[in-house]
């Protein structure tokens, strides 16, 4: 797992919950990097010699190894100095994914704030590691599908890879559906996946209107907590399930009540069969963050970096799989 400080990784044994090793990437003056400190930075661990490092602040992508060595792969701001819509984002629930030996995929590439979102907006950024060619692709179904809601806010999707089927599952903050991309054929489909009572998102018609919510920590908290949203999506290969994490929102959210500890931080996990896309059931969990979620044969684990007492003490909670 990537810690918040010093570009440092820690490796834990799930069974013993003990620290196995750690390694970090020095932030030297000649080649500075920030992959843990500034969100939404992210990483993809392929093997000890191939670790994709995404520095969101500088829009730079590196390939590193466990010895702390790194090589710059691409600087997106230099490659596209006037095209912000070609700059990608990556964060820990939407890590860069190596599609095959040479193609790297990064999600959450966004249009400029002054442009409206539209149906055929392209969302994924692809990089050929050998030729350094960069291109974007659309990950939404081309035509409206009955029972699937098209969100007008397609910013910062999370996704999960189903390697066995060659599929990618996409979650968007306000969409009622989970979108599916067939990596090989490029086919795009979707299925309805809004099985929680969720407050509607707060719509804004301009950047200035949105800035009123972003003006100050308290205003941002009200904006974030007053509306329902779908936070992320996961794929569990042990159970062949797609899991969607949703936050229902809080009606008439009050900052003082929040500070006094009145509210419970409740989120909902919705489980779906990955073969039939049948809804299996919901599980509500209180008081936990969801920076990471991972699986083994018998349990799933939830971890929140902010709960760590130190960088060398990973705090996570273990849950048995529900019986639906």
PDB file of N, CA and C in Angstrom, residues 122-208:
ATOM      1  N   UNK A 122     -14.856  11.345 -24.193  1.00  0.00           N
ATOM      2  CA  UNK A 122     -13.839  10.309 -24.019  1.00  0.00           C
ATOM      3  C   UNK A 122     -13.238  10.423 -22.623  1.00  0.00           C
ATOM      4  N   UNK A 123     -13.057   9.288 -21.983  1.00  0.00           N
ATOM      5  CA  UNK A 123     -12.704   9.310 -20.581  1.00  0.00           C
ATOM      6  C   UNK A 123     -11.390   8.620 -20.259  1.00  0.00           C
ATOM      7  N   UNK A 124     -10.965   7.678 -21.086  1.00  0.00           N
ATOM      8  CA  UNK A 124      -9.750   6.927 -20.773  1.00  0.00           C
ATOM      9  C   UNK A 124      -8.576   7.355 -21.649  1.00  0.00           C
ATOM     10  N   UNK A 125      -7.434   7.442 -21.003  1.00  0.00           N
ATOM     11  CA  UNK A 125      -6.188   7.825 -21.671  1.00  0.00           C
ATOM     12  C   UNK A 125      -5.330   6.574 -21.810  1.00  0.00           C
ATOM     13  N   UNK A 126      -4.826   6.318 -23.016  1.00  0.00           N
ATOM     14  CA  UNK A 126      -3.992   5.142 -23.271  1.00  0.00           C
ATOM     15  C   UNK A 126      -2.599   5.576 -23.705  1.00  0.00           C
ATOM     16  N   UNK A 127      -1.593   4.848 -23.236  1.00  0.00           N
ATOM     17  CA  UNK A 127      -0.210   5.157 -23.566  1.00  0.00           C
ATOM     18  C   UNK A 127       0.480   3.882 -24.020  1.00  0.00           C
ATOM     19  N   UNK A 128       1.092   3.920 -25.179  1.00  0.00           N
ATOM     20  CA  UNK A 128       1.930   2.819 -25.635  1.00  0.00           C
ATOM     21  C   UNK A 128       3.310   2.993 -25.013  1.00  0.00           C
ATOM     22  N   UNK A 129       3.701   2.069 -24.151  1.00  0.00           N
ATOM     23  CA  UNK A 129       4.940   2.217 -23.402  1.00  0.00           C
ATOM     24  C   UNK A 129       6.170   2.187 -24.307  1.00  0.00           C
ATOM     25  N   UNK A 130       6.047   1.586 -25.479  1.00  0.00           N
ATOM     26  CA  UNK A 130       7.192   1.492 -26.385  1.00  0.00           C
ATOM     27  C   UNK A 130       7.305   2.714 -27.289  1.00  0.00           C
ATOM     28  N   UNK A 131       6.201   3.072 -27.943  1.00  0.00           N
ATOM     29  CA  UNK A 131       6.252   4.186 -28.897  1.00  0.00           C
ATOM     30  C   UNK A 131       5.961   5.532 -28.256  1.00  0.00           C
ATOM     31  N   UNK A 132       5.416   5.532 -27.010  1.00  0.00           N
ATOM     32  CA  UNK A 132       4.983   6.739 -26.281  1.00  0.00           C
ATOM     33  C   UNK A 132       3.782   7.408 -26.935  1.00  0.00           C
ATOM     34  N   UNK A 133       3.117   6.726 -27.863  1.00  0.00           N
ATOM     35  CA  UNK A 133       1.895   7.254 -28.461  1.00  0.00           C
ATOM     36  C   UNK A 133       0.810   7.354 -27.388  1.00  0.00           C
ATOM     37  N   UNK A 134       0.037   8.449 -27.442  1.00  0.00           N
ATOM     38  CA  UNK A 134      -1.028   8.674 -26.467  1.00  0.00           C
ATOM     39  C   UNK A 134      -2.336   8.924 -27.220  1.00  0.00           C
ATOM     40  N   UNK A 135      -3.416   8.290 -26.763  1.00  0.00           N
ATOM     41  CA  UNK A 135      -4.720   8.533 -27.363  1.00  0.00           C
ATOM     42  C   UNK A 135      -5.807   8.335 -26.317  1.00  0.00           C
ATOM     43  N   UNK A 136      -7.028   8.791 -26.665  1.00  0.00           N
ATOM     44  CA  UNK A 136      -8.163   8.674 -25.748  1.00  0.00           C
ATOM     45  C   UNK A 136      -9.265   7.868 -26.396  1.00  0.00           C
ATOM     46  N   UNK A 137     -10.038   7.194 -25.549  1.00  0.00           N
ATOM     47  CA  UNK A 137     -11.163   6.410 -26.042  1.00  0.00           C
ATOM     48  C   UNK A 137     -12.396   6.653 -25.188  1.00  0.00           C
ATOM     49  N   UNK A 138     -13.539   6.489 -25.828  1.00  0.00           N
ATOM     50  CA  UNK A 138     -14.815   6.641 -25.154  1.00  0.00           C
ATOM     51  C   UNK A 138     -15.179   5.319 -24.475  1.00  0.00           C
ATOM     52  N   UNK A 139     -15.601   5.372 -23.219  1.00  0.00           N
ATOM     53  CA  UNK A 139     -15.939   4.134 -22.519  1.00  0.00           C
ATOM     54  C   UNK A 139     -17.441   4.003 -22.243  1.00  0.00           C
ATOM     55  N   UNK A 140     -18.257   4.872 -22.800  1.00  0.00           N
ATOM     56  CA  UNK A 140     -19.689   4.812 -22.569  1.00  0.00           C
ATOM     57  C   UNK A 140     -20.377   4.073 -23.712  1.00  0.00           C
ATOM     58  N   UNK A 141     -21.518   3.448 -23.444  1.00  0.00           N
ATOM     59  CA  UNK A 141     -22.310   2.895 -24.555  1.00  0.00           C
ATOM     60  C   UNK A 141     -22.661   3.989 -25.549  1.00  0.00           C
ATOM     61  N   UNK A 142     -22.655   3.653 -26.833  1.00  0.00           N
ATOM     62  CA  UNK A 142     -22.903   4.665 -27.854  1.00  0.00           C
ATOM     63  C   UNK A 142     -24.368   5.058 -27.934  1.00  0.00           C
ATOM     64  N   UNK A 143     -25.257   4.136 -27.575  1.00  0.00           N
ATOM     65  CA  UNK A 143     -26.680   4.426 -27.637  1.00  0.00           C
ATOM     66  C   UNK A 143     -27.301   4.208 -26.262  1.00  0.00           C
ATOM     67  N   UNK A 144     -28.396   4.930 -26.022  1.00  0.00           N
ATOM     68  CA  UNK A 144     -29.066   4.814 -24.734  1.00  0.00           C
ATOM     69  C   UNK A 144     -29.635   3.407 -24.563  1.00  0.00           C
ATOM     70  N   UNK A 145     -29.419   2.827 -23.392  1.00  0.00           N
ATOM     71  CA  UNK A 145     -29.944   1.508 -23.078  1.00  0.00           C
ATOM     72  C   UNK A 145     -31.069   1.653 -22.060  1.00  0.00           C
ATOM     73  N   UNK A 146     -32.172   0.984 -22.284  1.00  0.00           N
ATOM     74  CA  UNK A 146     -33.305   1.068 -21.386  1.00  0.00           C
ATOM     75  C   UNK A 146     -32.917   0.640 -19.981  1.00  0.00           C
ATOM     76  N   UNK A 147     -33.307   1.455 -19.001  1.00  0.00           N
ATOM     77  CA  UNK A 147     -33.010   1.132 -17.615  1.00  0.00           C
ATOM     78  C   UNK A 147     -31.636   1.572 -17.151  1.00  0.00           C
ATOM     79  N   UNK A 148     -30.900   2.296 -17.991  1.00  0.00           N
ATOM     80  CA  UNK A 148     -29.563   2.759 -17.625  1.00  0.00           C
ATOM     81  C   UNK A 148     -29.527   4.275 -17.679  1.00  0.00           C
ATOM     82  N   UNK A 149     -29.161   4.871 -16.579  1.00  0.00           N
ATOM     83  CA  UNK A 149     -29.154   6.329 -16.469  1.00  0.00           C
ATOM     84  C   UNK A 149     -27.803   6.897 -16.901  1.00  0.00           C
ATOM     85  N   UNK A 150     -27.834   7.870 -17.797  1.00  0.00           N
ATOM     86  CA  UNK A 150     -26.604   8.528 -18.238  1.00  0.00           C
ATOM     87  C   UNK A 150     -26.367   9.769 -17.380  1.00  0.00           C
ATOM     88  N   UNK A 151     -25.325   9.723 -16.624  1.00  0.00           N
ATOM     89  CA  UNK A 151     -25.023  10.843 -15.746  1.00  0.00           C
ATOM     90  C   UNK A 151     -24.487  12.019 -16.555  1.00  0.00           C
ATOM     91  N   UNK A 152     -24.830  13.231 -16.130  1.00  0.00           N
ATOM     92  CA  UNK A 152     -24.230  14.399 -16.774  1.00  0.00           C
ATOM     93  C   UNK A 152     -22.931  14.790 -16.096  1.00  0.00           C
ATOM     94  N   UNK A 153     -22.523  14.029 -15.086  1.00  0.00           N
ATOM     95  CA  UNK A 153     -21.252  14.278 -14.419  1.00  0.00           C
ATOM     96  C   UNK A 153     -20.400  13.025 -14.535  1.00  0.00           C
ATOM     97  N   UNK A 154     -19.467  13.036 -15.460  1.00  0.00           N
ATOM     98  CA  UNK A 154     -18.662  11.846 -15.725  1.00  0.00           C
ATOM     99  C   UNK A 154     -17.210  12.098 -15.347  1.00  0.00           C
ATOM    100  N   UNK A 155     -17.057  12.760 -14.241  1.00  0.00           N
ATOM    101  CA  UNK A 155     -15.722  13.116 -13.788  1.00  0.00           C
ATOM    102  C   UNK A 155     -15.198  12.055 -12.823  1.00  0.00           C
ATOM    103  N   UNK A 156     -13.927  11.743 -12.929  1.00  0.00           N
ATOM    104  CA  UNK A 156     -13.228  10.871 -11.997  1.00  0.00           C
ATOM    105  C   UNK A 156     -13.914   9.522 -11.776  1.00  0.00           C
ATOM    106  N   UNK A 157     -14.030   8.719 -12.818  1.00  0.00           N
ATOM    107  CA  UNK A 157     -14.587   7.387 -12.600  1.00  0.00           C
ATOM    108  C   UNK A 157     -13.606   6.497 -11.847  1.00  0.00           C
ATOM    109  N   UNK A 158     -14.152   5.540 -11.119  1.00  0.00           N
ATOM    110  CA  UNK A 158     -13.330   4.458 -10.594  1.00  0.00           C
ATOM    111  C   UNK A 158     -13.615   3.233 -11.449  1.00  0.00           C
ATOM    112  N   UNK A 159     -12.747   2.247 -11.366  1.00  0.00           N
ATOM    113  CA  UNK A 159     -12.947   1.084 -12.212  1.00  0.00           C
ATOM    114  C   UNK A 159     -12.272  -0.128 -11.597  1.00  0.00           C
ATOM    115  N   UNK A 160     -12.684  -1.292 -12.075  1.00  0.00           N
ATOM    116  CA  UNK A 160     -12.097  -2.545 -11.616  1.00  0.00           C
ATOM    117  C   UNK A 160     -11.947  -3.466 -12.814  1.00  0.00           C
ATOM    118  N   UNK A 161     -10.881  -4.227 -12.832  1.00  0.00           N
ATOM    119  CA  UNK A 161     -10.581  -5.089 -13.969  1.00  0.00           C
ATOM    120  C   UNK A 161     -10.959  -6.540 -13.669  1.00  0.00           C
ATOM    121  N   UNK A 162     -11.671  -7.150 -14.608  1.00  0.00           N
ATOM    122  CA  UNK A 162     -11.981  -8.570 -14.584  1.00  0.00           C
ATOM    123  C   UNK A 162     -11.058  -9.233 -15.602  1.00  0.00           C
ATOM    124  N   UNK A 163      -9.908  -9.703 -15.143  1.00  0.00           N
ATOM    125  CA  UNK A 163      -8.887 -10.209 -16.057  1.00  0.00           C
ATOM    126  C   UNK A 163      -9.337 -11.462 -16.793  1.00  0.00           C
ATOM    127  N   UNK A 164     -10.085 -12.324 -16.113  1.00  0.00           N
ATOM    128  CA  UNK A 164     -10.496 -13.581 -16.724  1.00  0.00           C
ATOM    129  C   UNK A 164     -11.399 -13.347 -17.930  1.00  0.00           C
ATOM    130  N   UNK A 165     -12.312 -12.410 -17.826  1.00  0.00           N
ATOM    131  CA  UNK A 165     -13.224 -12.120 -18.930  1.00  0.00           C
ATOM    132  C   UNK A 165     -12.692 -11.034 -19.868  1.00  0.00           C
ATOM    133  N   UNK A 166     -11.637 -10.351 -19.468  1.00  0.00           N
ATOM    134  CA  UNK A 166     -11.122  -9.262 -20.288  1.00  0.00           C
ATOM    135  C   UNK A 166     -12.015  -8.051 -20.270  1.00  0.00           C
ATOM    136  N   UNK A 167     -12.630  -7.770 -19.094  1.00  0.00           N
ATOM    137  CA  UNK A 167     -13.577  -6.666 -18.979  1.00  0.00           C
ATOM    138  C   UNK A 167     -13.075  -5.629 -17.985  1.00  0.00           C
ATOM    139  N   UNK A 168     -13.583  -4.401 -18.136  1.00  0.00           N
ATOM    140  CA  UNK A 168     -13.346  -3.336 -17.187  1.00  0.00           C
ATOM    141  C   UNK A 168     -14.702  -2.794 -16.740  1.00  0.00           C
ATOM    142  N   UNK A 169     -14.888  -2.717 -15.421  1.00  0.00           N
ATOM    143  CA  UNK A 169     -16.128  -2.183 -14.863  1.00  0.00           C
ATOM    144  C   UNK A 169     -15.894  -0.748 -14.415  1.00  0.00           C
ATOM    145  N   UNK A 170     -16.779   0.164 -14.829  1.00  0.00           N
ATOM    146  CA  UNK A 170     -16.629   1.583 -14.536  1.00  0.00           C
ATOM    147  C   UNK A 170     -17.754   2.067 -13.630  1.00  0.00           C
ATOM    148  N   UNK A 171     -17.377   2.852 -12.630  1.00  0.00           N
ATOM    149  CA  UNK A 171     -18.318   3.481 -11.722  1.00  0.00           C
ATOM    150  C   UNK A 171     -18.179   4.994 -11.843  1.00  0.00           C
ATOM    151  N   UNK A 172     -19.303   5.687 -12.054  1.00  0.00           N
ATOM    152  CA  UNK A 172     -19.307   7.149 -12.090  1.00  0.00           C
ATOM    153  C   UNK A 172     -20.106   7.676 -10.908  1.00  0.00           C
ATOM    154  N   UNK A 173     -19.702   8.826 -10.417  1.00  0.00           N
ATOM    155  CA  UNK A 173     -20.212   9.332  -9.144  1.00  0.00           C
ATOM    156  C   UNK A 173     -21.723   9.355  -9.053  1.00  0.00           C
ATOM    157  N   UNK A 174     -22.409   9.748 -10.119  1.00  0.00           N
ATOM    158  CA  UNK A 174     -23.851   9.950 -10.053  1.00  0.00           C
ATOM    159  C   UNK A 174     -24.638   9.041 -10.984  1.00  0.00           C
ATOM    160  N   UNK A 175     -23.975   8.110 -11.659  1.00  0.00           N
ATOM    161  CA  UNK A 175     -24.668   7.258 -12.621  1.00  0.00           C
ATOM    162  C   UNK A 175     -25.371   6.096 -11.932  1.00  0.00           C
ATOM    163  N   UNK A 176     -26.584   5.788 -12.391  1.00  0.00           N
ATOM    164  CA  UNK A 176     -27.320   4.657 -11.836  1.00  0.00           C
ATOM    165  C   UNK A 176     -26.778   3.320 -12.342  1.00  0.00           C
ATOM    166  N   UNK A 177     -25.934   3.357 -13.351  1.00  0.00           N
ATOM    167  CA  UNK A 177     -25.439   2.133 -13.967  1.00  0.00           C
ATOM    168  C   UNK A 177     -23.949   1.943 -13.748  1.00  0.00           C
ATOM    169  N   UNK A 178     -23.543   0.684 -13.812  1.00  0.00           N
ATOM    170  CA  UNK A 178     -22.123   0.346 -13.936  1.00  0.00           C
ATOM    171  C   UNK A 178     -21.872   0.068 -15.411  1.00  0.00           C
ATOM    172  N   UNK A 179     -20.837   0.673 -15.948  1.00  0.00           N
ATOM    173  CA  UNK A 179     -20.515   0.539 -17.365  1.00  0.00           C
ATOM    174  C   UNK A 179     -19.435  -0.518 -17.547  1.00  0.00           C
ATOM    175  N   UNK A 180     -19.510  -1.226 -18.663  1.00  0.00           N
ATOM    176  CA  UNK A 180     -18.602  -2.343 -18.914  1.00  0.00           C
ATOM    177  C   UNK A 180     -17.923  -2.136 -20.251  1.00  0.00           C
ATOM    178  N   UNK A 181     -16.611  -2.274 -20.252  1.00  0.00           N
ATOM    179  CA  UNK A 181     -15.831  -2.182 -21.476  1.00  0.00           C
ATOM    180  C   UNK A 181     -15.163  -3.520 -21.735  1.00  0.00           C
ATOM    181  N   UNK A 182     -15.402  -4.092 -22.918  1.00  0.00           N
ATOM    182  CA  UNK A 182     -14.679  -5.277 -23.361  1.00  0.00           C
ATOM    183  C   UNK A 182     -13.353  -4.802 -23.944  1.00  0.00           C
ATOM    184  N   UNK A 183     -12.282  -5.106 -23.257  1.00  0.00           N
ATOM    185  CA  UNK A 183     -10.982  -4.531 -23.616  1.00  0.00           C
ATOM    186  C   UNK A 183     -10.550  -4.941 -25.011  1.00  0.00           C
ATOM    187  N   UNK A 184     -10.815  -6.176 -25.397  1.00  0.00           N
ATOM    188  CA  UNK A 184     -10.343  -6.674 -26.692  1.00  0.00           C
ATOM    189  C   UNK A 184     -11.184  -6.147 -27.844  1.00  0.00           C
ATOM    190  N   UNK A 185     -12.515  -6.229 -27.721  1.00  0.00           N
ATOM    191  CA  UNK A 185     -13.378  -5.830 -28.832  1.00  0.00           C
ATOM    192  C   UNK A 185     -13.733  -4.350 -28.820  1.00  0.00           C
ATOM    193  N   UNK A 186     -13.648  -3.717 -27.646  1.00  0.00           N
ATOM    194  CA  UNK A 186     -14.045  -2.329 -27.522  1.00  0.00           C
ATOM    195  C   UNK A 186     -15.537  -2.141 -27.318  1.00  0.00           C
ATOM    196  N   UNK A 187     -16.307  -3.240 -27.239  1.00  0.00           N
ATOM    197  CA  UNK A 187     -17.752  -3.134 -27.029  1.00  0.00           C
ATOM    198  C   UNK A 187     -18.044  -2.533 -25.654  1.00  0.00           C
ATOM    199  N   UNK A 188     -19.096  -1.710 -25.589  1.00  0.00           N
ATOM    200  CA  UNK A 188     -19.466  -1.046 -24.348  1.00  0.00           C
ATOM    201  C   UNK A 188     -20.922  -1.346 -24.021  1.00  0.00           C
ATOM    202  N   UNK A 189     -21.160  -1.817 -22.817  1.00  0.00           N
ATOM    203  CA  UNK A 189     -22.506  -2.108 -22.355  1.00  0.00           C
ATOM    204  C   UNK A 189     -22.655  -1.550 -20.945  1.00  0.00           C
ATOM    205  N   UNK A 190     -23.812  -1.803 -20.326  1.00  0.00           N
ATOM    206  CA  UNK A 190     -24.049  -1.307 -18.974  1.00  0.00           C
ATOM    207  C   UNK A 190     -25.144  -2.134 -18.323  1.00  0.00           C
ATOM    208  N   UNK A 191     -25.196  -2.102 -17.003  1.00  0.00           N
ATOM    209  CA  UNK A 191     -26.329  -2.702 -16.311  1.00  0.00           C
ATOM    210  C   UNK A 191     -26.729  -1.810 -15.142  1.00  0.00           C
ATOM    211  N   UNK A 192     -28.018  -1.830 -14.819  1.00  0.00           N
ATOM    212  CA  UNK A 192     -28.559  -0.991 -13.754  1.00  0.00           C
ATOM    213  C   UNK A 192     -27.997  -1.449 -12.413  1.00  0.00           C
ATOM    214  N   UNK A 193     -27.478  -0.505 -11.635  1.00  0.00           N
ATOM    215  CA  UNK A 193     -26.814  -0.867 -10.373  1.00  0.00           C
ATOM    216  C   UNK A 193     -27.003   0.229  -9.338  1.00  0.00           C
ATOM    217  N   UNK A 194     -28.254   0.667  -9.170  1.00  0.00           N
ATOM    218  CA  UNK A 194     -28.566   1.676  -8.167  1.00  0.00           C
ATOM    219  C   UNK A 194     -29.611   1.105  -7.226  1.00  0.00           C
ATOM    220  N   UNK A 195     -29.142   0.310  -6.281  1.00  0.00           N
ATOM    221  CA  UNK A 195     -30.049  -0.395  -5.381  1.00  0.00           C
ATOM    222  C   UNK A 195     -29.969   0.153  -3.956  1.00  0.00           C
ATOM    223  N   UNK A 196     -29.694   1.438  -3.815  1.00  0.00           N
ATOM    224  CA  UNK A 196     -29.754   2.099  -2.515  1.00  0.00           C
ATOM    225  C   UNK A 196     -30.578   3.374  -2.663  1.00  0.00           C
ATOM    226  N   UNK A 197     -31.210   3.780  -1.574  1.00  0.00           N
ATOM    227  CA  UNK A 197     -31.920   5.053  -1.565  1.00  0.00           C
ATOM    228  C   UNK A 197     -30.897   6.166  -1.438  1.00  0.00           C
ATOM    229  N   UNK A 198     -30.704   6.898  -2.517  1.00  0.00           N
ATOM    230  CA  UNK A 198     -29.611   7.862  -2.598  1.00  0.00           C
ATOM    231  C   UNK A 198     -30.163   9.253  -2.888  1.00  0.00           C
ATOM    232  N   UNK A 199     -29.724  10.243  -2.106  1.00  0.00           N
ATOM    233  CA  UNK A 199     -30.120  11.620  -2.383  1.00  0.00           C
ATOM    234  C   UNK A 199     -29.566  12.047  -3.737  1.00  0.00           C
ATOM    235  N   UNK A 200     -30.302  12.883  -4.475  1.00  0.00           N
ATOM    236  CA  UNK A 200     -29.764  13.350  -5.759  1.00  0.00           C
ATOM    237  C   UNK A 200     -28.537  14.226  -5.554  1.00  0.00           C
ATOM    238  N   UNK A 201     -27.681  14.218  -6.543  1.00  0.00           N
ATOM    239  CA  UNK A 201     -26.487  15.055  -6.463  1.00  0.00           C
ATOM    240  C   UNK A 201     -26.862  16.523  -6.595  1.00  0.00           C
ATOM    241  N   UNK A 202     -26.039  17.393  -6.047  1.00  0.00           N
ATOM    242  CA  UNK A 202     -26.254  18.831  -6.153  1.00  0.00           C
ATOM    243  C   UNK A 202     -25.720  19.298  -7.501  1.00  0.00           C
ATOM    244  N   UNK A 203     -26.607  19.748  -8.364  1.00  0.00           N
ATOM    245  CA  UNK A 203     -26.194  20.170  -9.697  1.00  0.00           C
ATOM    246  C   UNK A 203     -25.757  21.637  -9.679  1.00  0.00           C
ATOM    247  N   UNK A 204     -24.725  21.948 -10.419  1.00  0.00           N
ATOM    248  CA  UNK A 204     -24.260  23.331 -10.569  1.00  0.00           C
ATOM    249  C   UNK A 204     -24.216  23.662 -12.052  1.00  0.00           C
ATOM    250  N   UNK A 205     -24.572  24.897 -12.389  1.00  0.00           N
ATOM    251  CA  UNK A 205     -24.661  25.290 -13.791  1.00  0.00           C
ATOM    252  C   UNK A 205     -23.450  26.071 -14.269  1.00  0.00           C
ATOM    253  N   UNK A 206     -22.535  26.392 -13.355  1.00  0.00           N
ATOM    254  CA  UNK A 206     -21.358  27.161 -13.762  1.00  0.00           C
ATOM    255  C   UNK A 206     -20.212  26.907 -12.796  1.00  0.00           C
ATOM    256  N   UNK A 207     -19.024  27.246 -13.238  1.00  0.00           N
ATOM    257  CA  UNK A 207     -17.846  27.105 -12.386  1.00  0.00           C
ATOM    258  C   UNK A 207     -17.958  28.016 -11.168  1.00  0.00           C
ATOM    259  N   UNK A 208     -18.491  29.235 -11.365  1.00  0.00           N
ATOM    260  CA  UNK A 208     -18.621  30.174 -10.248  1.00  0.00           C
ATOM    261  C   UNK A 208     -19.557  29.630  -9.175  1.00  0.00           C
TER     262      UNK A 208
END
